[in-house]
XYZ file of C-alpha atoms in Angstrom:
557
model
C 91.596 91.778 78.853
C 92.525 92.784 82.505
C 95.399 94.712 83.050
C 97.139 95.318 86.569
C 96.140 99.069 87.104
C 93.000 97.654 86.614
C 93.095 95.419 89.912
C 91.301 96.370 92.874
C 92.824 95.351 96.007
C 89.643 94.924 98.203
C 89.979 94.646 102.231
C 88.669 91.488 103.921
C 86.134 91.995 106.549
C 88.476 91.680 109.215
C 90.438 94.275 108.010
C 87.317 96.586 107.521
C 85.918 96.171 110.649
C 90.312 96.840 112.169
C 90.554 99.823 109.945
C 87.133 101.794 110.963
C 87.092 100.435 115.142
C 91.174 101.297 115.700
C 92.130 100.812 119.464
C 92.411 104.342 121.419
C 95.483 105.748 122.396
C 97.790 105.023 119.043
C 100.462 107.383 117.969
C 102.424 107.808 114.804
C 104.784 104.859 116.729
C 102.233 102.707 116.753
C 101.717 102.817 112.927
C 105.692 101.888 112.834
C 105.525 99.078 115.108
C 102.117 98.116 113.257
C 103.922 98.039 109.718
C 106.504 96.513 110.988
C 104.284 93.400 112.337
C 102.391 93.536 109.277
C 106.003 92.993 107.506
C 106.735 89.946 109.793
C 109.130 91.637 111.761
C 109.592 89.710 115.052
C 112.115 91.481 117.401
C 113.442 94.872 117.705
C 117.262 96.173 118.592
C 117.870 99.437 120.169
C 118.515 101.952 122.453
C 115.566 105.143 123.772
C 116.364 108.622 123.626
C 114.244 111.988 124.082
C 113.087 111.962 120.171
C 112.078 108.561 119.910
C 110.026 108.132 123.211
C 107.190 107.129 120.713
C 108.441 104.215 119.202
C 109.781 102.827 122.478
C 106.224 103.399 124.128
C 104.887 102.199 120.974
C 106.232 99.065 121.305
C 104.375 98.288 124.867
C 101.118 97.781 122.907
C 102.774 95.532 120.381
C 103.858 91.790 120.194
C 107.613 92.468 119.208
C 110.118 91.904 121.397
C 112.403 94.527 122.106
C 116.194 93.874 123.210
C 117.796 96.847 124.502
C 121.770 97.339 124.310
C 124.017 99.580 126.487
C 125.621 101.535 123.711
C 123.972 102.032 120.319
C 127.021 100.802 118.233
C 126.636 97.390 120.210
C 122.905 97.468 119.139
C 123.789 97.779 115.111
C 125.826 95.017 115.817
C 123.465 92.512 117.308
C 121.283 93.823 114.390
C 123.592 92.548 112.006
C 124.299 89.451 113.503
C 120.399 88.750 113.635
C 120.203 89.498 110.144
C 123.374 87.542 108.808
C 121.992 83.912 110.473
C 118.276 84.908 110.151
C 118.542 86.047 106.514
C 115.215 88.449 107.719
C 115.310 92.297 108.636
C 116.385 93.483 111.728
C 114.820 96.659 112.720
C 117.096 99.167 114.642
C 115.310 101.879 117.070
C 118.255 104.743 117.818
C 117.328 108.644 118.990
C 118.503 111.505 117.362
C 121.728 112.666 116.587
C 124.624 111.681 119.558
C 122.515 107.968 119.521
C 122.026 107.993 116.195
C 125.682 108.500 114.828
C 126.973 105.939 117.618
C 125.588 103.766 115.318
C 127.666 104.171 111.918
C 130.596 102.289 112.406
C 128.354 99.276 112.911
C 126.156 100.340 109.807
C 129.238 99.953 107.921
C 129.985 96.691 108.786
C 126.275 95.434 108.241
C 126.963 97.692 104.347
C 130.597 95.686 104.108
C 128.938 92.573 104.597
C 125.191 92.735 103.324
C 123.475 92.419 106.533
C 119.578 93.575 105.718
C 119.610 96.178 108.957
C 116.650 98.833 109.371
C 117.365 101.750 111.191
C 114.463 103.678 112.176
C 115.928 107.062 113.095
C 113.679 109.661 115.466
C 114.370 113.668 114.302
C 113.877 116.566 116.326
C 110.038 118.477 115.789
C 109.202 119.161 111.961
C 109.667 122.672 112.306
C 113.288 122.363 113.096
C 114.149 120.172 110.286
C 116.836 121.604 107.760
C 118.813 124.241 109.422
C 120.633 123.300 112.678
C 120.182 126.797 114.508
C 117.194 125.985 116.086
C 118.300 124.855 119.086
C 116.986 121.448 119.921
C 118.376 119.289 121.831
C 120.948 116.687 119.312
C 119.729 118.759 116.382
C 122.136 118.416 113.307
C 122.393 120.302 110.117
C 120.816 117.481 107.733
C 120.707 114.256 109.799
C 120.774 111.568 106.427
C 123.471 113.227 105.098
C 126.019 111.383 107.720
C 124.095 108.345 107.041
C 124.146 108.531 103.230
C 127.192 107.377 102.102
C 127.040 104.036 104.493
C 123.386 102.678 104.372
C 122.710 101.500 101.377
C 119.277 103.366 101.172
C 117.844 106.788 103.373
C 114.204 107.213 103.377
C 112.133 110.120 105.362
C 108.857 110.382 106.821
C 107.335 113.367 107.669
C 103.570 112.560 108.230
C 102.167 109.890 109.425
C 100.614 109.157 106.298
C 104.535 108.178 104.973
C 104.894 105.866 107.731
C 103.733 102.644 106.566
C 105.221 103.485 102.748
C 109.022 104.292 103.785
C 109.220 101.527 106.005
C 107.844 98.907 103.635
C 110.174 100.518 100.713
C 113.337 100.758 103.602
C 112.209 96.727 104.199
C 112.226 95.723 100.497
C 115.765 97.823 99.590
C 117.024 95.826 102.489
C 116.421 92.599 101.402
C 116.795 92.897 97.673
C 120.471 91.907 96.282
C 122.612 92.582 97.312
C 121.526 92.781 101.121
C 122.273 95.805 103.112
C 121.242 98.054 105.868
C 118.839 100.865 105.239
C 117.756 103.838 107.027
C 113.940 105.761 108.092
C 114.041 108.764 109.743
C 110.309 109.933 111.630
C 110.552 113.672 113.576
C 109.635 113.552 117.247
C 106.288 115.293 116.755
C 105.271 113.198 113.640
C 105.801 109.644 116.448
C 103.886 111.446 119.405
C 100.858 112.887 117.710
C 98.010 110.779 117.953
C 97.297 108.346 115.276
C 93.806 109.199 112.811
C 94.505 106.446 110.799
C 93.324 103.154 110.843
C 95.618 99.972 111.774
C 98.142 98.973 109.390
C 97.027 95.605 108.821
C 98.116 95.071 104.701
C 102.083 95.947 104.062
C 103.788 94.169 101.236
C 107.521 94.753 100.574
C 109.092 91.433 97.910
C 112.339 92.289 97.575
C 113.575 92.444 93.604
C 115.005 89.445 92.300
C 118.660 90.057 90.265
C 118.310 87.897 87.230
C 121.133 87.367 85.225
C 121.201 87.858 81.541
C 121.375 84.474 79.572
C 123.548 85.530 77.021
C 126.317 86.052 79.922
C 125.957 82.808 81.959
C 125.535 81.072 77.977
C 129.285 82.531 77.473
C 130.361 81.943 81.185
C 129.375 78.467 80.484
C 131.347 78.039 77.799
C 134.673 79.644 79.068
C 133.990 76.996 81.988
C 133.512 74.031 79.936
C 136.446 74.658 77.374
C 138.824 75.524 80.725
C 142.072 73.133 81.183
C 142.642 74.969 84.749
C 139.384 76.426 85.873
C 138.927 77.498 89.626
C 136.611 79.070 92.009
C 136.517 82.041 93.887
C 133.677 81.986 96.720
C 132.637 85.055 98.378
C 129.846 85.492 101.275
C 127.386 86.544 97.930
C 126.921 82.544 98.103
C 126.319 82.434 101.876
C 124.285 85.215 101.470
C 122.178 83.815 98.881
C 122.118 80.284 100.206
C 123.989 78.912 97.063
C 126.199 76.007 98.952
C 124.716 73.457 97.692
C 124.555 74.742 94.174
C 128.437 75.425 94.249
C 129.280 72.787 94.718
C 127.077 71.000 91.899
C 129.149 73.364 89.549
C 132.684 72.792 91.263
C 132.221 68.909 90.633
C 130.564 69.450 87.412
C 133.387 71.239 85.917
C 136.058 69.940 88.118
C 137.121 73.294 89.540
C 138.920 73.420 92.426
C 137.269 76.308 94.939
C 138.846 78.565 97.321
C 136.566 80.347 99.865
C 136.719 83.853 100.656
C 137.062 85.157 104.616
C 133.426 86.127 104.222
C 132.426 83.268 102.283
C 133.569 80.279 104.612
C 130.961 78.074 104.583
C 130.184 78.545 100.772
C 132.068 75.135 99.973
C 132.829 71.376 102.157
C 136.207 72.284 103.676
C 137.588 68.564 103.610
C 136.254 67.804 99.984
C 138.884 67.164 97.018
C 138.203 70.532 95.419
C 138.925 72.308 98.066
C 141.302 74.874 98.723
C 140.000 76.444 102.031
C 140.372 79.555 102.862
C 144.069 80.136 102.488
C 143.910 83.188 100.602
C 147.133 85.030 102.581
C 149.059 82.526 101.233
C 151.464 82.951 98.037
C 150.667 79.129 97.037
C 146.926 79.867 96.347
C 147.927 82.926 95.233
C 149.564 81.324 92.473
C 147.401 78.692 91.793
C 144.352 81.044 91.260
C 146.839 83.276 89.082
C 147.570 80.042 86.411
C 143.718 79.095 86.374
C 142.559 80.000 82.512
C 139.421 80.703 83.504
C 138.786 81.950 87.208
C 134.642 81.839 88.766
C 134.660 84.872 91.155
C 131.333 84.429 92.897
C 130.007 87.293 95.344
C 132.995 88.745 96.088
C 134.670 92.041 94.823
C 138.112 90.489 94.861
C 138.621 93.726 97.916
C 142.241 93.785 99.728
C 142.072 90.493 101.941
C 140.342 88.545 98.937
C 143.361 89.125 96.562
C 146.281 88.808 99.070
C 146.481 93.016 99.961
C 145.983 93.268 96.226
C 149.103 91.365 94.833
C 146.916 88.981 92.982
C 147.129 89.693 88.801
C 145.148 87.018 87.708
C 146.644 85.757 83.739
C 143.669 84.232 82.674
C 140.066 85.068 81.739
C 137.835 86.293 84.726
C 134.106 85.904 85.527
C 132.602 87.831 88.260
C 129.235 87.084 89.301
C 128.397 90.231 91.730
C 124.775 91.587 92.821
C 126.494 94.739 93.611
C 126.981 96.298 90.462
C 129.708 98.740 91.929
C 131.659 95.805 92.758
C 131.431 94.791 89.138
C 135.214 94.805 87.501
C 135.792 97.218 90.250
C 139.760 95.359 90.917
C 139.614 93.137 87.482
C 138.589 93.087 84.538
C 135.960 90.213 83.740
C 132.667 89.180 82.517
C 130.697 91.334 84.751
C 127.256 89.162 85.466
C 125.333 91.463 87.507
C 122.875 88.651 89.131
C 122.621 86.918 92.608
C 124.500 84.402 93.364
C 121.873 81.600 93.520
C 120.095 82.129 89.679
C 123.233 82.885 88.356
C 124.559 79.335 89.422
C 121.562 78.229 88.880
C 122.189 79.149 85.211
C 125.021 78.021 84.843
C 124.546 74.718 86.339
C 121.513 74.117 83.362
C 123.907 75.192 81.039
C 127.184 74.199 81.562
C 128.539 70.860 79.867
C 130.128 68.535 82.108
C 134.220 68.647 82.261
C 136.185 65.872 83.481
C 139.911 66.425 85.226
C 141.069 63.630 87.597
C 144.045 65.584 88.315
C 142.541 68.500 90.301
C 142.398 66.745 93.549
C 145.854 65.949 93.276
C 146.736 69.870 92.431
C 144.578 70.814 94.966
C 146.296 68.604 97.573
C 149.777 69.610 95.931
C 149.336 73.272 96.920
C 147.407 72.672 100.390
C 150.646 70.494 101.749
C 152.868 73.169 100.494
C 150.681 75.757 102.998
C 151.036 73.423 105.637
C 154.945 72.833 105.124
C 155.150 76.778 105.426
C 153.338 77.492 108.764
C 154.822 74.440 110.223
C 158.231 76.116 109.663
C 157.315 79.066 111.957
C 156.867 77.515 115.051
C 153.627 78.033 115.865
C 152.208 75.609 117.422
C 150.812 77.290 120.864
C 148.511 79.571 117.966
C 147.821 76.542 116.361
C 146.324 74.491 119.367
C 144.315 76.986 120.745
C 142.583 77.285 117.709
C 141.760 73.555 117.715
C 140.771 74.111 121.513
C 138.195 76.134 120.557
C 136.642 74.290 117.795
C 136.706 71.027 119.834
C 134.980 73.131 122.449
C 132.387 74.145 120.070
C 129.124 71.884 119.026
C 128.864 71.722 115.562
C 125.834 73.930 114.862
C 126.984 76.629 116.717
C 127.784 79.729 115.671
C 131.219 81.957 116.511
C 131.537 85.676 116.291
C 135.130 87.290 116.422
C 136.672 90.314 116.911
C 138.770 91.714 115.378
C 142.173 90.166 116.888
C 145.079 87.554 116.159
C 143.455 84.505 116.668
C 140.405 86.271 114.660
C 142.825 86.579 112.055
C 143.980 82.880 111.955
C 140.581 81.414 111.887
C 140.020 83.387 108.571
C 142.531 80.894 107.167
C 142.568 77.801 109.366
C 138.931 77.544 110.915
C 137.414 74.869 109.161
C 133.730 76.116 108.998
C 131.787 79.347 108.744
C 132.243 81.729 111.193
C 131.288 85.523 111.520
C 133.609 88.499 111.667
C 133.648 91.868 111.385
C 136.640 91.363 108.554
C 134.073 93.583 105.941
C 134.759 97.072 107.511
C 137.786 95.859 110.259
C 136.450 98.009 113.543
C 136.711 96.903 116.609
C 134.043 95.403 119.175
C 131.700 93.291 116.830
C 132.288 89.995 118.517
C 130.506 89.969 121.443
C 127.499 92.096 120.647
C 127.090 90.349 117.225
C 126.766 87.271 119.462
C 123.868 88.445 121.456
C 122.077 88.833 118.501
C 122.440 85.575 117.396
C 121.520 84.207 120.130
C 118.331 86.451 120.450
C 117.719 85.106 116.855
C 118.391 81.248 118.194
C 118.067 80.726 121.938
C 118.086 77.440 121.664
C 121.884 77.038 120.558
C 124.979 77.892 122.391
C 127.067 81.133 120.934
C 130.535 81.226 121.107
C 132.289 84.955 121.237
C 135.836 85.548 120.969
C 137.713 88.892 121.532
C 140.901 90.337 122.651
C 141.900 92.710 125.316
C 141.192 96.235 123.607
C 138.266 94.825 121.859
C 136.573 93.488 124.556
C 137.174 96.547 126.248
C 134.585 98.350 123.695
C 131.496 96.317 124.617
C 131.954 95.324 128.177
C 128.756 96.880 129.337
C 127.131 94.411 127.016
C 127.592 91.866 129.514
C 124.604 93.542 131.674
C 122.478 93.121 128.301
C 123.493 89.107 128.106
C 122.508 88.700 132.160
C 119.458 90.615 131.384
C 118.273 88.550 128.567
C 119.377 85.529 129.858
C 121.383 84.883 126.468
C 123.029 82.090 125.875
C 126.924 83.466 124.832
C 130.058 82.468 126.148
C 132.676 85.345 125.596
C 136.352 84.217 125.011
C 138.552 87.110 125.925
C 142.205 86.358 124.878
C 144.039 89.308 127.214
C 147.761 89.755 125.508
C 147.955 92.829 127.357
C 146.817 95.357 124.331
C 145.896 95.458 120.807
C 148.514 92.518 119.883
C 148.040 92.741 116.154
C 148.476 96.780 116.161
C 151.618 95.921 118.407
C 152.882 93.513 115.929
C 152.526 95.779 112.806
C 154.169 98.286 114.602
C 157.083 96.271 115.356
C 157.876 94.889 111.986
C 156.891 98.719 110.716
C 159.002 100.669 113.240
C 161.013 97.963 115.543
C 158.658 99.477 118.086
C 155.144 99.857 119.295
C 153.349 102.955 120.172
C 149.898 102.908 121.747
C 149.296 99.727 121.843
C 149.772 98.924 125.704
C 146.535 98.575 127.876
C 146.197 98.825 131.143
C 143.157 96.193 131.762
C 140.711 95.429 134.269
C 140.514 92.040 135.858
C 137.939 90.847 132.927
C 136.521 87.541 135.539
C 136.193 89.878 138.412
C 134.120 92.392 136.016
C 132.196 89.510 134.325
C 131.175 88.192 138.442
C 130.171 91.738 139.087
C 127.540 91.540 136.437
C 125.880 88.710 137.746
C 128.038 86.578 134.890
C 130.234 83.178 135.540
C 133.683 83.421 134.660
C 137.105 81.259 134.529
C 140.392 82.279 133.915
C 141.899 79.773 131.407
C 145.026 78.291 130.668
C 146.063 76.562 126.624
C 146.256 73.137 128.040
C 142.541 73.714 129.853
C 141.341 76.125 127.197
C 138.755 73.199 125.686
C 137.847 71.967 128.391
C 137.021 75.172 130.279
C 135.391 76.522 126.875
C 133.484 73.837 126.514
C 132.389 73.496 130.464
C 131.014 77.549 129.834
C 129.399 76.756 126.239
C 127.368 74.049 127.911
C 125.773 75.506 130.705
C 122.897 78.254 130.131
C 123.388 81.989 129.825
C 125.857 84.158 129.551
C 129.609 82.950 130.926
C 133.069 84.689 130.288
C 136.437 82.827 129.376
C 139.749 84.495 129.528
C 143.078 82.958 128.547
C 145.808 85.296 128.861
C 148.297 84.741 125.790
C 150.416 86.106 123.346
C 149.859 84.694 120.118
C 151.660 85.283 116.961
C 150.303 86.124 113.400
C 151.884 83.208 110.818
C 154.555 85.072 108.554
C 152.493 87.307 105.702
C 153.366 85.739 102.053
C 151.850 88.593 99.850
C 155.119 90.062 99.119
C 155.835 87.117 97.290
């Protein structure tokens, strides 16, 4: 009988003869850029500093392609985008300390919305690890500790030997379910010492696979089949986990009409019979999930936007399929089934029986003319077409990125495809750098960006990274003259607005003085301008100034 520990993993030649003959000149940033190759890593986000002058020189004797940002916030968030459409790891080079915390508010959208980031994180020398009165130069008391509670995993290196180890285990907890970003951190003395190891040339890192237990899909199954209301929750756990196809085998199987989450647009056909889009700010849908008997929540946690700022009490049974096990029941309880998103329908669809309701289009349809009736009451008809402008402007593969900012906020509802957002954590400035890296991961498809006034304000310098990589985004800036959404809370809080007034700089000017074509816009010549910038090459900058209103909130019941 063999038995694993009694496998011997035996080099080929090739990597015998690389191992004993390595290349002069290597560093402990060679073996990172080397494991990362040998992980299939193909590009590299970032930004140099003092402390991590070894992986940046590192990188000049590798194939990987490094894009460099302007700030290193805007770099975690081309990261993430490259992960989200890639579904692969995007490494992250930052220096210590100042660069390295830049970073966290991006970090914590990649955590909010399982983007498989790795940050490799330089440290000051060895012998200044641990204390923070040594003097060096962005030296901090205990440098993981401010990364800790946002990355989903922290792992340290502190000879070379750990190199190729942390970063393969960093590279399998990022891609394991659910998805997240994950940080390495290598002292500045440990990358610049010269390399006495051989070439990393065999790294494996297969991420864990999140099985579900049979004897909970067997029950789900039969709380689905028995149902006389059933619906469908679907969160971006079925984006994630590329599990369209196989919700919608259940949703027709069962005859369960689905709504999709903000993060999970995408997850089901918007135009098919079952479905309820992505009205979820609406009291209609509201109610309609409320009355289901049995309610599929599928890789979502059911957070604040998902359940309508938390007004939503759902009456009947609940089961939550979640591969983040803090997630689990964390709003509701339900049948926790702690399992990806793909085997768990999976399961379900070889186990469920089939159940027949001719009715739920006609429910579906019921409830989706009600939402209609409601925002046509509210006169909003200039929000309305420019959000049609800019889908008709877009071709139908290609992706959008938003900020965080009115019309952001209406194409969670109304946009009739997937889009990106920063909607997981809320901060500001993710459209347009999120963009870049999507169109680093895809040069061959246009990249739409959209952004207010105040956010655009926080990446601006970005648009010297999109001339200098010759990447194809067009950025739509809609300038209401500050943060519009902060001004209109404020208002209906206070009957006034503090802080919210920007003074702005003349955003086509700027974008010309980076090399960068722009047009100022108007609604009626919003497609066609949109579309005129998404169809030429490289980077190009659209601004329509506009107010726009939010539609009336319906959470309050």
């Amino acid at each position: 009988m063999t038995h694993d520990h009694d496998l011997v993993l035996r080099p080929t030649a090739a990597q015998t003869e690389a191992a004993l003959n390595p290349p002069p000149g290597r560093t402990g940033g060679d073996l990172v850029v080397e494991t990362l190759a040998g992980l299939g890593a193909s590009t590299v986000f970032g930004l140099p500093g003092q402390h991590a002058l070894g992986l940046f020189d590192a990188l000049r004797r590798s194939d990987l392609r490094y894009v460099g940002l302007r700030v290193e916030n805007n770099a975690g968030f081309a990261a993430d985008a490259y992960g989200r459409v890639t579904g692969e790891v995007a490494p992250l080079f930052l220096s210590t300390g100042p660069g390295a915390l830049t970073s966290l508010s991006a970090l914590q959208e990649a955590a909010a919305a399982s983007a498989p980031v790795l940050t490799i994180v330089s440290q000051v020398p060895v012998a200044g690890l641990g204390g923070g009165r040594h003097g060096y130069l962005h030296e901090l008391r205990d440098q993981q500790a401010a990364f800790r509670d946002v990355v989903k995993s922290v792992h340290t290196v502190r000879t070379q030997s750990q190199i190729p180890s942390a970063i393969a285990a960093a590279w399998e907890s990022a891609l394991s379910a659910p998805h997240g970003p994950v940080y390495v951190e290598i002292p500045q003395d440990v990358l610049l010492a010269e390399a006495t190891l051989p070439q990393v040339t065999a790294v494996d890192a297969t991420p864990h696979e999140l099985v579900p237990r049979p004897e909970l899909t067997a029950v789900a199954a039969d709380l689905l089949a028995k149902a006389e209301r059933p619906a469908i929750i679907a969160g971006g756990g079925v984006v994630r986990a590329d599990a369209a196809g196989k919700l919608r085998a259940l949703a027709e199987k069962v005859s369960a009409p689905v709504v999709c989450t903000f993060g999970g647009k995408g997850a089901f056909p918007w135009e098919h019979p079952l479905s309820l889009q992505s009205w979820l700010e609406d009291r209609h849908v509201t109610d309609f999930l409320e009355d289901a008997d049995v309610l599929l929540v599928v890789g979502s946690g059911l957070g604040e936007l998902s359940s309508n700022y938390h007004t939503f009490k759902p009456r009947g049974r609940v089961i939550q399929i979640e591969a983040d096990a803090g997630k689990l029941e964390s709003n509701h309880p339900a049948l926790g089934i702690h399992a990806d998103a793909r085997l768990a329908l999976q399961a379900l669809l070889e186990t469920v029986e089939d159940r027949s309701d001719e009715k739920a289009p006609a429910r579906v349809a019921e409830v989706l003319n009600a939402v209609r009736e409601r925002i046509a009451s509210q006169e909003l008809t200039l929000e309305q077409d420019v959000l049609a402008s800019v889908r008709a402007a877009l071709p139908a593969k290609a992706p959008s990125f938003w900020d965080m900012t009115i019309l952001a906020y209406w194409a969670w509802s109304a946009w009739p495809g997937p889009l990106h957002s920063a909607q997981g954590a809320g901060g500001l400035g993710y459209g347009f750098p999120a963009a870049l890296g999507a169109a680093v991961a895809d040069p061959t498809t246009p990249v739409l960006a959209v952004s207010g006034d105040g956010g655009a304000l926080y990446s601006i310098a970005e648009l010297a990274t999109a001339k200098q990589e010759s990447l194809n985004v067009t950025w739509l800036i809609v300038d209401d003259g500050g943060y519009g959404i902060l001004r209109e809370y404020m208002n209906d809080t206070f009957g006034q607005a503090t802080a919210t007034e920007l003074t702005r700089p003349d955003y086509v000017a700027l974008a010309e003085s980076f090399g960068v074509p722009a047009v100022r816009t108007s609604p009626e010549a919003l497609r066609e301008d949109l579309a005129a910038a998404l169809a030429a090459p490289g980077p190009s900058v659209v601004v329509l100034p506009a107010v726009l209103r939010m539609f009336a909130p319906t959470h309050l019941g």
